[in-house]
Coordinates of C-alpha atoms in Angstrom, one line a residue:
X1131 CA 0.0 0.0 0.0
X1132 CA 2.7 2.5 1.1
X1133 CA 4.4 1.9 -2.5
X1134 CA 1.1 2.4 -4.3
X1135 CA 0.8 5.6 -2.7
X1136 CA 4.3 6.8 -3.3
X1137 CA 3.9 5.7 -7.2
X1138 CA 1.2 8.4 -6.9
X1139 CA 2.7 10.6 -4.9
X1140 CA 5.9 10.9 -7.2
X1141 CA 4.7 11.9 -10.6
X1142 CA 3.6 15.6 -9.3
X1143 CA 5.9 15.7 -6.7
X1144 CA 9.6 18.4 -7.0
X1145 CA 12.6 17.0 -8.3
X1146 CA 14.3 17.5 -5.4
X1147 CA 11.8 15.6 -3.1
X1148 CA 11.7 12.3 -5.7
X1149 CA 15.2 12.3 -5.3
X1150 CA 14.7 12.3 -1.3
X1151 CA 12.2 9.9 -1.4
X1152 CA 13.4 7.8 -4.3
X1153 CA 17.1 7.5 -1.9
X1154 CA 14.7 6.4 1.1
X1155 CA 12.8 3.7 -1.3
X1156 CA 16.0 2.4 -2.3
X1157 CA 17.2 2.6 1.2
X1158 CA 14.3 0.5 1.9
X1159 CA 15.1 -2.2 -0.5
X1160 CA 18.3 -3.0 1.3
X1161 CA 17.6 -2.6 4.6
X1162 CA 13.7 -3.0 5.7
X1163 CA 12.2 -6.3 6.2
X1164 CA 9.5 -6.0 2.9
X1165 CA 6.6 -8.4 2.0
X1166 CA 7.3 -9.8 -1.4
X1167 CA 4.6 -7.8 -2.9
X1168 CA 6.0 -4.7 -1.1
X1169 CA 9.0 -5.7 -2.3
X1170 CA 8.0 -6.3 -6.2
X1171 CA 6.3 -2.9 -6.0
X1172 CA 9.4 -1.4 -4.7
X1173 CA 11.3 -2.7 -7.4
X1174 CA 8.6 -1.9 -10.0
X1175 CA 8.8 1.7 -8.6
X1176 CA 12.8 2.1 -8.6
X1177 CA 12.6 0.9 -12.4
X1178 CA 10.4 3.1 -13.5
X1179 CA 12.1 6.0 -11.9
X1180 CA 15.0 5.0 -14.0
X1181 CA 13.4 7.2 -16.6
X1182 CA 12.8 10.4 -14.5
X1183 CA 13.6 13.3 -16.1
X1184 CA 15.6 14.4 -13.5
X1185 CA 19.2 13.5 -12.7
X1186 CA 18.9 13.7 -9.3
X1187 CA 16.5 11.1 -9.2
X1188 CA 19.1 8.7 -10.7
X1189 CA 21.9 9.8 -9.0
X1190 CA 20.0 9.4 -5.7
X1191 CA 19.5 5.7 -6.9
X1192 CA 23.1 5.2 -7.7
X1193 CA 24.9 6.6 -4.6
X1194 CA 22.8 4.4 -2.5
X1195 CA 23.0 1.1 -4.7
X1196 CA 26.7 1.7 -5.9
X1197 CA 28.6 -0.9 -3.3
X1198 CA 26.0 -3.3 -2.6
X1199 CA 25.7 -6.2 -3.6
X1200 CA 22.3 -6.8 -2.8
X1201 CA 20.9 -3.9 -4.7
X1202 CA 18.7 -5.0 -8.0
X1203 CA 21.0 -6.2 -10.8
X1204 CA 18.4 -4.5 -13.4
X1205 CA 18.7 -1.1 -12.1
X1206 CA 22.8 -1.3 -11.7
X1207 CA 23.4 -2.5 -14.9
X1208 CA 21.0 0.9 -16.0
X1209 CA 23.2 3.2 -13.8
X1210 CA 25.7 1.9 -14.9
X1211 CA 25.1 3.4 -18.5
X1212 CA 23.7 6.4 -17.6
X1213 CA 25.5 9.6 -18.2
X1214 CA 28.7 10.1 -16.0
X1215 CA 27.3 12.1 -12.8
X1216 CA 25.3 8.8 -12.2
X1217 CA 26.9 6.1 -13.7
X1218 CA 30.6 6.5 -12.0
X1219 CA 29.6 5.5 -8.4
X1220 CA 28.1 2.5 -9.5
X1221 CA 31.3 2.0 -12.4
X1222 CA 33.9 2.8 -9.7
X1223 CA 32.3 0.5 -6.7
X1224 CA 29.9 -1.8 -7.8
X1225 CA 30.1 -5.6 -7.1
X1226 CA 27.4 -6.9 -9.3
X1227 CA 28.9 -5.7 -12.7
X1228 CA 30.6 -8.6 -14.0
X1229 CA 34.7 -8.1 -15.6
X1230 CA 32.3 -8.6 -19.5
X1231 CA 30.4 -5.4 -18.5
X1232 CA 33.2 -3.8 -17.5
X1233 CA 35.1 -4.4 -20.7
X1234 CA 32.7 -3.5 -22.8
X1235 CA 32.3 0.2 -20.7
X1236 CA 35.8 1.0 -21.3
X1237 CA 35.2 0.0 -24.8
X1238 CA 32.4 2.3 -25.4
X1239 CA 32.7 4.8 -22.5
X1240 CA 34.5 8.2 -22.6
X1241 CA 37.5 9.3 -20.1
X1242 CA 35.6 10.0 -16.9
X1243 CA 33.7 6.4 -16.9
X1244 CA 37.3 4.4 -18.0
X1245 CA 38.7 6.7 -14.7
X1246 CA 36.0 5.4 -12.7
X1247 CA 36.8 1.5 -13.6
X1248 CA 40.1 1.7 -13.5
X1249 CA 40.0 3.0 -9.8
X1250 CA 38.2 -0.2 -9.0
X1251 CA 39.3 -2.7 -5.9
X1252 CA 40.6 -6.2 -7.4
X1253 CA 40.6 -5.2 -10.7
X1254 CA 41.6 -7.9 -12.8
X1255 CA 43.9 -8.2 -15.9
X1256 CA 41.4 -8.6 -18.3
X1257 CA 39.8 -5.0 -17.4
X1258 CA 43.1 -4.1 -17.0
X1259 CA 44.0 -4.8 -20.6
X1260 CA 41.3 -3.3 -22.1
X1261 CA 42.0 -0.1 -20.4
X1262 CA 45.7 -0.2 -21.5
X1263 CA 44.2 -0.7 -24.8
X1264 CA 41.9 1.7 -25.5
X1265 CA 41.7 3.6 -22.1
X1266 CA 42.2 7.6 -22.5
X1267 CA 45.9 9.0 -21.2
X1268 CA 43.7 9.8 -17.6
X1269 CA 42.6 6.1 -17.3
X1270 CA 46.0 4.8 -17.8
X1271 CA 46.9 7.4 -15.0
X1272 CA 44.2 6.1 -12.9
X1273 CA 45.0 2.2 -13.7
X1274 CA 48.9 2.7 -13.2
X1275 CA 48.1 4.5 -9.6
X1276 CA 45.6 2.0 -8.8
X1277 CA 47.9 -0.8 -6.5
X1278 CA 44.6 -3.2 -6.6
X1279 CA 45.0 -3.7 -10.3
X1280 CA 46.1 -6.3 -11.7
X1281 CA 48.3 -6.0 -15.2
X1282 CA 49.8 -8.5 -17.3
X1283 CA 53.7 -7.5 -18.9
X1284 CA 51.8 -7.2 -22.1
X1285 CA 49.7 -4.3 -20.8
X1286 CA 52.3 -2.7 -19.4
X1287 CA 54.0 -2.5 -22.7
X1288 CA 51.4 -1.3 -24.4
X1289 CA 50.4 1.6 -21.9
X1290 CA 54.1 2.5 -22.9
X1291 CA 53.3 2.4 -26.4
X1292 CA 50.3 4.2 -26.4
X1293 CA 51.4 7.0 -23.7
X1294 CA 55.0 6.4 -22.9
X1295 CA 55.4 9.6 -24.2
X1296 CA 53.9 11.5 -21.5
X1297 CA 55.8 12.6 -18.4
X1298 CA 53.3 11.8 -15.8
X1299 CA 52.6 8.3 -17.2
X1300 CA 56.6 7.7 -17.3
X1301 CA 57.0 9.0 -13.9
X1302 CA 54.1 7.3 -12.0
X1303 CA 55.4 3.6 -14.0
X1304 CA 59.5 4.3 -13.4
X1305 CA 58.5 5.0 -9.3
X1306 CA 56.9 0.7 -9.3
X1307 CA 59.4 -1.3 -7.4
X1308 CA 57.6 -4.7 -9.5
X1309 CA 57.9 -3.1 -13.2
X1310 CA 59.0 -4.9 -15.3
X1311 CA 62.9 -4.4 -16.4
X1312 CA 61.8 -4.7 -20.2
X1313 CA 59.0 -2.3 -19.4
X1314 CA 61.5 0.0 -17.9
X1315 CA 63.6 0.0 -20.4
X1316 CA 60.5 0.7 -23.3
X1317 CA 60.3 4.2 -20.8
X1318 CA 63.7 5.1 -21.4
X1319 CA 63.2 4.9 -24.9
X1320 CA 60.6 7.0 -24.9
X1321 CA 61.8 9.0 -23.2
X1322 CA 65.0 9.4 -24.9
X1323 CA 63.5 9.7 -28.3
X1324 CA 61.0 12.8 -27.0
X1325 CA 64.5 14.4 -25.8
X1326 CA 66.1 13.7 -28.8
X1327 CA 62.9 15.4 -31.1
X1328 CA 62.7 18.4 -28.7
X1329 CA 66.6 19.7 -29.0
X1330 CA 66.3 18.6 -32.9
X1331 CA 63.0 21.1 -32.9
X1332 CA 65.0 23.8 -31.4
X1333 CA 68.1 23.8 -33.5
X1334 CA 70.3 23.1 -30.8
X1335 CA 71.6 19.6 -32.5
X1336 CA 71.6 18.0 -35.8
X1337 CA 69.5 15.2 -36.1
X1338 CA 72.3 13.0 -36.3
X1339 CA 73.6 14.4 -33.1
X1340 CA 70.6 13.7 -31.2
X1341 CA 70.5 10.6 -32.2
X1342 CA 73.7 9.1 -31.4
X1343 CA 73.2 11.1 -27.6
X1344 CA 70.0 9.4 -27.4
X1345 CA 71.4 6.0 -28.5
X1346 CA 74.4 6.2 -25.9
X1347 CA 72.3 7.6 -23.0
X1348 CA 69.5 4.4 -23.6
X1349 CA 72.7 2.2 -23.6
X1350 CA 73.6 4.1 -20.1
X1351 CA 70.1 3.1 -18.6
X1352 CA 70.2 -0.3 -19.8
X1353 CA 73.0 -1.3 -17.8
X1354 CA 71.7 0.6 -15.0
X1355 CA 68.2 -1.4 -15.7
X1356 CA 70.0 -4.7 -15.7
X1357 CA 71.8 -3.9 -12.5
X1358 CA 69.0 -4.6 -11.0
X1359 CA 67.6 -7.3 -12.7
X1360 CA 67.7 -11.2 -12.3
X1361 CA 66.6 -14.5 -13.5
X1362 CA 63.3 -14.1 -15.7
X1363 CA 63.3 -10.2 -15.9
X1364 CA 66.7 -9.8 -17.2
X1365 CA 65.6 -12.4 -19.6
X1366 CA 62.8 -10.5 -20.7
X1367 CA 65.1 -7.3 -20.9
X1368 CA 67.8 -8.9 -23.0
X1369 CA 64.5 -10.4 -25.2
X1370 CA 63.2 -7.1 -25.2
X1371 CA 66.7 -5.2 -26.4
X1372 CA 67.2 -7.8 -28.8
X1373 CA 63.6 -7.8 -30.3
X1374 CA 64.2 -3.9 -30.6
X1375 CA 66.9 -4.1 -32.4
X1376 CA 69.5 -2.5 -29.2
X1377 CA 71.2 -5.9 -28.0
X1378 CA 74.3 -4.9 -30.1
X1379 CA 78.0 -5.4 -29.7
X1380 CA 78.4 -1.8 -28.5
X1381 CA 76.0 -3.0 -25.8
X1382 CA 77.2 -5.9 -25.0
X1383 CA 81.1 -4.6 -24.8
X1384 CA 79.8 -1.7 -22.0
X1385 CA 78.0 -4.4 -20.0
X1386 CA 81.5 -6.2 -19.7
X1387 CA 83.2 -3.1 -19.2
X1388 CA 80.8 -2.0 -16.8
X1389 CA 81.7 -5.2 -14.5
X1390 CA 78.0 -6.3 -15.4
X1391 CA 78.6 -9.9 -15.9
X1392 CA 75.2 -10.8 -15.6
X1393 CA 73.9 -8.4 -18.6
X1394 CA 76.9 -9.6 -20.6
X1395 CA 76.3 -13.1 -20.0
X1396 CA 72.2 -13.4 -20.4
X1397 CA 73.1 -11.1 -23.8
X1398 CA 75.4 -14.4 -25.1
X1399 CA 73.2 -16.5 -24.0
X1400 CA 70.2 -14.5 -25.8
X1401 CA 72.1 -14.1 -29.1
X1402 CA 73.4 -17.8 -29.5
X1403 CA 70.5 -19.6 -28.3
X1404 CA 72.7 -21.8 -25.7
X1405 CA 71.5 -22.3 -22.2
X1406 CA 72.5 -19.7 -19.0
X1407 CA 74.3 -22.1 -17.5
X1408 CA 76.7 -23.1 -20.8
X1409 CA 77.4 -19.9 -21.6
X1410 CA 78.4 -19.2 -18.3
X1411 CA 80.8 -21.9 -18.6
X1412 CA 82.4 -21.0 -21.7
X1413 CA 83.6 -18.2 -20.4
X1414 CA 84.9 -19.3 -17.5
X1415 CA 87.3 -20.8 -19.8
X1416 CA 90.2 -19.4 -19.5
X1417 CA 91.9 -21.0 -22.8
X1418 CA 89.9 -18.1 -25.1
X1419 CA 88.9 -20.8 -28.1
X1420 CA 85.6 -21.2 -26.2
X1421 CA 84.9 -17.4 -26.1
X1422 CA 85.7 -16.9 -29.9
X1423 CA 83.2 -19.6 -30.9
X1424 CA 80.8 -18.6 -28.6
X1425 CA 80.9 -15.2 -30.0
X1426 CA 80.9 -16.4 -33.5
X1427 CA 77.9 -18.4 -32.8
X1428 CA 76.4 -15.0 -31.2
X1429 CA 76.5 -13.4 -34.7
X1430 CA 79.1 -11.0 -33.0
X1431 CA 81.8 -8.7 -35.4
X1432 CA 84.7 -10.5 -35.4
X1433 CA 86.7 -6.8 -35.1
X1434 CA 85.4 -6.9 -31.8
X1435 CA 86.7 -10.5 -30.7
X1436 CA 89.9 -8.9 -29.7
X1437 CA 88.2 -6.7 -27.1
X1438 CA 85.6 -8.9 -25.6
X1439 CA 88.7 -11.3 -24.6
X1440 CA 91.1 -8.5 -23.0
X1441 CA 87.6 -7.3 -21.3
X1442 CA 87.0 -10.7 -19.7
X1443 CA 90.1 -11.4 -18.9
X1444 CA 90.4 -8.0 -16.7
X1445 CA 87.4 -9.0 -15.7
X1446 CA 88.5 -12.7 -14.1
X1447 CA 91.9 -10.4 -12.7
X1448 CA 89.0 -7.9 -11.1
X1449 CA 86.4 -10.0 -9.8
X1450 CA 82.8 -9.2 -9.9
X1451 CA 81.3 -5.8 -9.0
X1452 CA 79.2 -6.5 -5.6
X1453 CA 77.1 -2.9 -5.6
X1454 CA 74.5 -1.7 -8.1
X1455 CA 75.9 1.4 -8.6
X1456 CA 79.5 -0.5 -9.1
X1457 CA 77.6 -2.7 -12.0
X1458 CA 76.1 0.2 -13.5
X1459 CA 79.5 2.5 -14.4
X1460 CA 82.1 2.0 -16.7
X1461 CA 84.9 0.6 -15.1
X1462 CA 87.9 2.9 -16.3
X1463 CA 91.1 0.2 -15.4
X1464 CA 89.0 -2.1 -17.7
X1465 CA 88.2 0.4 -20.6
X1466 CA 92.0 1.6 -20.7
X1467 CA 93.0 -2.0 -20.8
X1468 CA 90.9 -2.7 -23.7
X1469 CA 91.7 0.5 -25.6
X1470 CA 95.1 0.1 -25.2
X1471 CA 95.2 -3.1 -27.2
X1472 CA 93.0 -2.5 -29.5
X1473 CA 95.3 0.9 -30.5
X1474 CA 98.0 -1.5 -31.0
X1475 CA 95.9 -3.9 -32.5
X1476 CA 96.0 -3.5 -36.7
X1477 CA 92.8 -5.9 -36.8
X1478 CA 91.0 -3.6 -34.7
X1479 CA 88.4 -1.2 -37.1
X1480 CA 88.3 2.2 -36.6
X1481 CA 84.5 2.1 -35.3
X1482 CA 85.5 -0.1 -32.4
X1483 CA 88.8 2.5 -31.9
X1484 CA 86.0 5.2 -31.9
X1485 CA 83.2 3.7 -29.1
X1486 CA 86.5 2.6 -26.8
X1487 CA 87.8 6.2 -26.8
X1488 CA 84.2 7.7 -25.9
X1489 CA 83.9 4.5 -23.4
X1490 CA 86.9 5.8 -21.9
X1491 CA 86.1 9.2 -21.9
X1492 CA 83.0 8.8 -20.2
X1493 CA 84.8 6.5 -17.5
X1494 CA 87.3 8.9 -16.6
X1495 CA 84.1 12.0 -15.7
X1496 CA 82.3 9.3 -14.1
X1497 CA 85.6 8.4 -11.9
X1498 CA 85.8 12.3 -11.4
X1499 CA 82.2 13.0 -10.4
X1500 CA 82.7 10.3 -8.0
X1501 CA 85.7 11.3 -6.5
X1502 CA 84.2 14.6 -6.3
X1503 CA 81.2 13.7 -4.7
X1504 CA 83.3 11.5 -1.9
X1505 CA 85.8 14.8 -0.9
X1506 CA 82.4 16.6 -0.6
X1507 CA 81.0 13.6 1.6
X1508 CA 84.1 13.7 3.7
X1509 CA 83.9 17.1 4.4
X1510 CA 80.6 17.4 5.3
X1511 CA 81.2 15.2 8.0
X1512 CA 84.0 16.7 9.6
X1513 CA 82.2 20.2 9.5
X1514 CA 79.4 18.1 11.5
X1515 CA 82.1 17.0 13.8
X1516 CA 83.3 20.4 14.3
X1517 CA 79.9 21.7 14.9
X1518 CA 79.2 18.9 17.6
X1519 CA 82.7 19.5 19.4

């Protein structure tokens, strides 16, 4: 009876009181012990305000139905299509809209309703992918902040592709402690190319210029990447640098240099289609005929054979580099080791001759900056000292 009179009540009533009332009504459905015919009239009445003319009527509905999961399935799904002001409660909270409805709502659905799902709880990968798909810049914001959603690599990599351009999208994905090393590396990229455009667009360096500063700089990060990488994810980095085209020799020789054993070694491994483990033997062989065919059957320049052996050799006299930071710097003994030879070297082309004296270059400022940075350290702390005595 009291439904039948509010069904009367409501068509002449304000927009503002439907909204009142329609919110109790709802209210009502979840919470008040109905009779079943109460209860069908309810629902009767809550569907048929679905076409009110007023917003507030709908919006009324949708704050109060958005995070149950008792509330009628008919009117969610509705809401959920309705235009943004109503639809993004129930898009952003609801439990009753299956991951098939939610796909299809990023599919169809403009920025503000992709935002809402992607700020879900417990989103799952196939909602996730979608977004990364087809999701605006914002959404992939939103999905990337979101630390209850769950992403597969390949979505990942193509949020990169589709927005890796943007600095807020490659600063919220470079701050993840769990992304991906291959992912990180598609960033830099990115990133590296945007830099290289920019100073080409401003006349401040030929394109050829930018270009190889790019090239060396990505070459820089990778190493610094794959410092920090192990087992599966520096596999899927050296994958990823080889399916890119940037797992070259050049690369390879500043891994070895670098002390990065690891990098140098998943690279050989990569590139001649041997298991971890044998290549790791191989050059543990100290005789050199096992490194030679190993970097034959890598595909490798024989020019650079020459270097890659007084590199690993240095190497073996060294030992390995036990800090990240250690693993991600040209090691300068090593590089003038190397360049040395080679200068004496008539095999050695004039390329190679060209990267070592850069390699060695950038060795000796990186040695500087770091002695630099060390006297600073020290005298910081005795001007604390000072202070406290």
């Amino acid at each position: 009876m009291i439904v039948r009179q509010f069904i009367s009540w409501i068509r002449t009533a304000p927009a503002g009181e439907r909204a009142e009332a329609t919110r109790s009504l709802a209210r009502a459905w979840l919470i008040s012990d109905l009779s079943e015919d109460d209860r069908a009239a309810a629902e009767g009445a809550l569907l048929m305000l679905l076409d009110d003319a007023s917003p507030l009527v709908r919006q009324a509905m949708s704050q109060v139905f958005a995070r149950s999961a008792e509330a009628p399935a008919a009117i969610v799904q509705a809401l959920a299509l309705d235009q943004p002001s109503i639809a993004l409660p129930v898009l952003e909270h609801s439990p009753l809209l299956i991951d098939a409805d939610l796909v299809d709502i990023v599919a169809t659905g403009n920025s503000e309703t992709q935002c809402a799902v992607a700020r879900r709880v417990n989103l799952p990968p196939s909602v996730s992918a979608a977004i990364a798909e087809v999701g605006s810049p914002a959404a992939a914001l939103e999905l990337i902040e979101n630390a209850y959603a769950e992403l597969a690599p390949f979505s990942w990599d193509r949020i990169v592709e589709r927005h890796g351009h943007l600095a807020a999208i490659r600063e919220s994905m470079l701050v993840l402690e769990g992304l991906p090393s291959a992912t990180r590396m598609a960033l830099v990229a990115k990133l590296s190319d945007t830099l290289a455009q920019f100073v080409v667009a401003k006349n401040w360096l030929s394109p050829d210029r930018a270009g190889r500063l790019a090239s060396e700089a990505r070459e820089r990060s990778t190493v610094n990447i794959a410092a920090r990488s192990r087992g599966e994810d520096m596999q899927g980095l050296v994958q990823h640098l080889r399916a890119t085209g940037q797992l070259t020799a050049g690369l390879i020789l500043r891994a070895l240099l670098s002390g990065n054993l690891e990098l140098f070694d998943a690279s050989l491994a990569e590139l001649s289609g041997l298991p971890h483990a044998r290549v790791t033997a191989l050059l543990h062989d100290r005789g050199g005929a096992s490194l030679q065919a190993l970097l034959i059957r890598a595909g490798l320049p024989e020019s650079t054979f020459a270097a890659f052996k007084i590199a690993l050799e240095v190497s073996h006299e060294t030992g390995y580099v036990d800090t990240l930071g250690g693993a991600a710097r040209l090691r300068r003994r090593m590089v003038e080791r190397v360049l040395t030879h080679c200068e004496t070297d008539r095999k050695a082309a004039e390329p190679l001759l060209i990267l070592l004296r850069r390699f060695a270059t950038e060795s000796a400022r990186e040695e500087a900056r770091q002695f630099c940075d060390e006297l600073a350290a020290e005298d910081a702390i005795t001007h604390d000292d000072l202070i406290a005595a």
